[in-house]
Amino acid sequence: MVAEVLAGIALVSSAVKGIKASIETAKDIKDIAGSIDELMTGVEQCQKKAKGKQKSGKAGRWQNYLRLRFTSVKETGDGTSIQEIAAEVIEQKHAERELWQMQLLINKKFGANTWNDIIIMRDQRIEELEKKRHRLRYLAREKAAASAKMWKKIFKETGNVLILVAIAGGAYALWYFEVFGRH
């Protein structure tokens, strides 16, 4: 999780730098779309981290700073120490601040509601993707159920044929011994 947060912060920072560098020369929003995508991915990673508990192991940038600054604070590794909580909050606030700055820059360059339009369209596409995945899972379950039903029917019919062959064979054997068995 710590690696995700660090990667998220690094992604947010690099995306912000990329957007700031290209915002003045960008003629269209698609010129900076990749950087916006990186920014959103980084923010999502930070938000995921804030929701989950921090695992023991490598400390984040803010944790290291707090540990050096306040030597009496011990790291527990289970996400309950003050430095771990402070690091999570600071990292989340940093990502939110960078996101807010990008919102202002993009709205300034491309119009008042550009950022909101981007977020709305992104949310719609994510929802459509989730619906598509749900539908595909449903179809896969339906296909698996149909396949299982087909194989069950095949085995049942094969069993019926074997029983029929056994009965016919028994009847033939009885007839054979009746006709040719007395000689």
Coordinates of C-alpha atoms in Angstrom, one line a residue:
M1 CA 0.0 0.0 0.0
V2 CA 2.8 2.4 0.8
A3 CA 4.3 1.8 -2.6
E4 CA 0.9 2.6 -4.2
V5 CA 0.7 5.9 -2.3
L6 CA 4.3 6.8 -3.3
A7 CA 3.5 5.8 -6.8
G8 CA 0.3 7.8 -6.6
I9 CA 2.0 10.9 -5.3
A10 CA 4.8 10.6 -7.9
L11 CA 2.2 10.1 -10.6
V12 CA 0.2 13.2 -9.4
S13 CA 3.4 15.3 -9.2
S14 CA 4.6 14.3 -12.7
A15 CA 1.1 14.8 -14.2
V16 CA 0.9 18.2 -12.6
K17 CA 4.3 19.2 -14.0
G18 CA 3.3 17.8 -17.4
I19 CA 0.0 19.7 -17.5
K20 CA 1.6 22.9 -16.3
A21 CA 4.3 22.7 -18.9
S22 CA 1.9 22.0 -21.8
I23 CA -1.1 24.0 -20.7
E24 CA 0.1 27.2 -22.3
T25 CA 0.9 25.6 -25.6
A26 CA -2.1 23.2 -25.7
K27 CA -4.6 24.1 -28.4
D28 CA -6.9 21.3 -27.5
I29 CA -7.7 19.3 -24.3
K30 CA -6.5 16.1 -26.0
D31 CA -3.0 17.6 -26.0
I32 CA -2.9 17.2 -22.2
A33 CA -5.3 14.3 -21.8
G34 CA -2.6 11.8 -21.0
S35 CA -1.4 13.9 -18.1
I36 CA -4.9 14.3 -16.8
D37 CA -5.3 10.5 -16.9
E38 CA -2.1 10.1 -14.9
L39 CA -3.3 12.7 -12.4
M40 CA -6.6 10.9 -11.9
T41 CA -4.8 7.6 -11.5
G42 CA -2.5 9.1 -8.9
V43 CA -5.3 10.6 -7.0
E44 CA -7.3 7.3 -7.0
Q45 CA -4.2 5.5 -5.7
C46 CA -4.0 8.0 -2.8
Q47 CA -7.7 7.6 -2.1
K48 CA -7.5 3.8 -2.1
K49 CA -4.6 4.1 0.4
A50 CA -6.6 6.4 2.6
K51 CA -9.5 3.9 2.8
G52 CA -7.2 0.9 3.5
K53 CA -4.9 0.2 6.4
Q54 CA -1.2 0.7 6.0
K55 CA 0.9 -2.4 6.1
S56 CA 4.2 -2.6 8.0
G57 CA 7.3 -2.2 6.0
K58 CA 8.5 0.7 4.0
A59 CA 7.5 4.1 5.3
G60 CA 6.2 6.9 3.1
R61 CA 7.9 10.2 2.6
W62 CA 5.8 12.0 5.2
Q63 CA 6.2 9.2 7.7
N64 CA 10.0 9.4 7.4
Y65 CA 9.7 13.2 7.9
L66 CA 7.5 12.8 11.0
R67 CA 9.7 10.1 12.4
L68 CA 12.7 12.3 12.1
R69 CA 10.9 15.4 13.4
F70 CA 9.2 13.7 16.4
T71 CA 11.5 10.9 17.6
S72 CA 9.2 10.0 20.5
V73 CA 6.6 8.8 18.0
K74 CA 6.8 5.0 17.3
E75 CA 5.7 3.4 14.1
T76 CA 3.3 0.5 14.8
G77 CA 3.0 -0.7 11.2
D78 CA -0.7 -1.4 11.6
G79 CA -1.9 2.1 10.5
T80 CA -2.8 3.3 14.0
S81 CA 0.3 5.4 14.9
I82 CA 0.0 9.2 14.7
Q83 CA 2.7 9.4 12.1
E84 CA 1.1 6.9 9.8
I85 CA -2.3 8.6 10.1
A86 CA -0.7 12.0 9.6
A87 CA 1.2 10.8 6.6
E88 CA -2.0 9.4 5.0
V89 CA -3.9 12.7 5.6
I90 CA -1.0 14.8 4.3
E91 CA -0.6 12.7 1.2
Q92 CA -4.3 12.8 0.5
K93 CA -4.4 16.6 1.0
H94 CA -1.4 17.0 -1.3
A95 CA -3.2 15.0 -4.0
E96 CA -6.4 17.0 -3.5
R97 CA -4.5 20.3 -3.7
E98 CA -2.8 19.2 -6.9
L99 CA -6.1 18.1 -8.4
W100 CA -7.7 21.5 -7.4
Q101 CA -4.8 23.4 -9.1
M102 CA -5.3 21.4 -12.3
Q103 CA -9.0 22.1 -12.2
L104 CA -8.3 25.8 -12.0
L105 CA -5.7 25.7 -14.8
I106 CA -7.8 23.7 -17.2
N107 CA -10.9 25.7 -16.5
K108 CA -8.9 28.9 -17.1
K109 CA -7.5 27.7 -20.4
F110 CA -10.5 25.9 -21.9
G111 CA -13.6 27.4 -20.2
A112 CA -15.5 27.5 -17.0
N113 CA -17.0 24.0 -16.9
T114 CA -14.3 22.0 -18.8
W115 CA -13.1 20.2 -15.7
N116 CA -16.6 19.2 -14.6
D117 CA -17.4 18.0 -18.1
I118 CA -14.2 15.8 -18.0
I119 CA -15.2 14.3 -14.6
I120 CA -18.8 13.7 -15.7
M121 CA -17.8 12.1 -18.9
R122 CA -15.2 9.9 -17.1
D123 CA -17.8 8.8 -14.5
Q124 CA -20.2 7.9 -17.3
R125 CA -17.6 5.9 -19.1
I126 CA -16.6 4.1 -15.9
E127 CA -20.3 3.3 -15.2
E128 CA -20.7 2.0 -18.8
L129 CA -17.6 -0.1 -18.5
E130 CA -18.9 -1.6 -15.2
K131 CA -22.3 -2.3 -16.8
K132 CA -20.5 -4.0 -19.7
R133 CA -18.4 -6.1 -17.4
H134 CA -21.4 -7.1 -15.3
R135 CA -23.3 -8.1 -18.5
L136 CA -20.3 -10.1 -19.7
R137 CA -20.1 -11.9 -16.4
Y138 CA -23.8 -12.6 -16.6
L139 CA -23.5 -14.0 -20.1
A140 CA -20.5 -16.1 -19.1
R141 CA -22.6 -17.6 -16.2
E142 CA -25.5 -18.2 -18.6
K143 CA -23.2 -19.9 -21.1
A144 CA -21.6 -22.0 -18.3
A145 CA -25.1 -23.0 -17.1
A146 CA -26.2 -23.9 -20.6
S147 CA -23.1 -25.9 -21.2
A148 CA -23.5 -27.8 -17.9
K149 CA -27.2 -28.4 -18.8
M150 CA -26.1 -29.7 -22.2
W151 CA -23.5 -32.1 -20.8
K152 CA -26.0 -33.3 -18.2
K153 CA -28.5 -34.1 -20.9
I154 CA -25.7 -35.8 -23.0
F155 CA -24.8 -38.0 -20.1
K156 CA -28.4 -38.8 -19.3
E157 CA -29.2 -39.7 -22.9
T158 CA -26.0 -41.8 -23.2
G159 CA -27.1 -43.6 -20.0
N160 CA -30.5 -44.2 -21.6
V161 CA -28.9 -45.5 -24.8
L162 CA -26.7 -47.9 -22.8
I163 CA -29.7 -49.1 -20.8
L164 CA -31.6 -49.6 -24.0
V165 CA -28.7 -51.5 -25.6
A166 CA -28.4 -53.7 -22.5
I167 CA -32.1 -54.5 -22.6
A168 CA -32.0 -55.2 -26.3
G169 CA -28.9 -57.4 -25.8
G170 CA -30.6 -59.3 -23.0
A171 CA -33.7 -59.8 -25.1
Y172 CA -31.6 -61.0 -28.0
A173 CA -29.7 -63.4 -25.8
L174 CA -32.9 -64.8 -24.4
W175 CA -34.3 -65.2 -27.9
Y176 CA -31.1 -66.8 -29.1
F177 CA -31.0 -69.3 -26.3
E178 CA -34.7 -70.0 -26.8
V179 CA -34.4 -70.6 -30.5
F180 CA -30.9 -72.2 -30.8
G181 CA -30.2 -73.3 -27.3
R182 CA -32.4 -76.5 -27.4
H183 CA -30.5 -78.3 -30.2

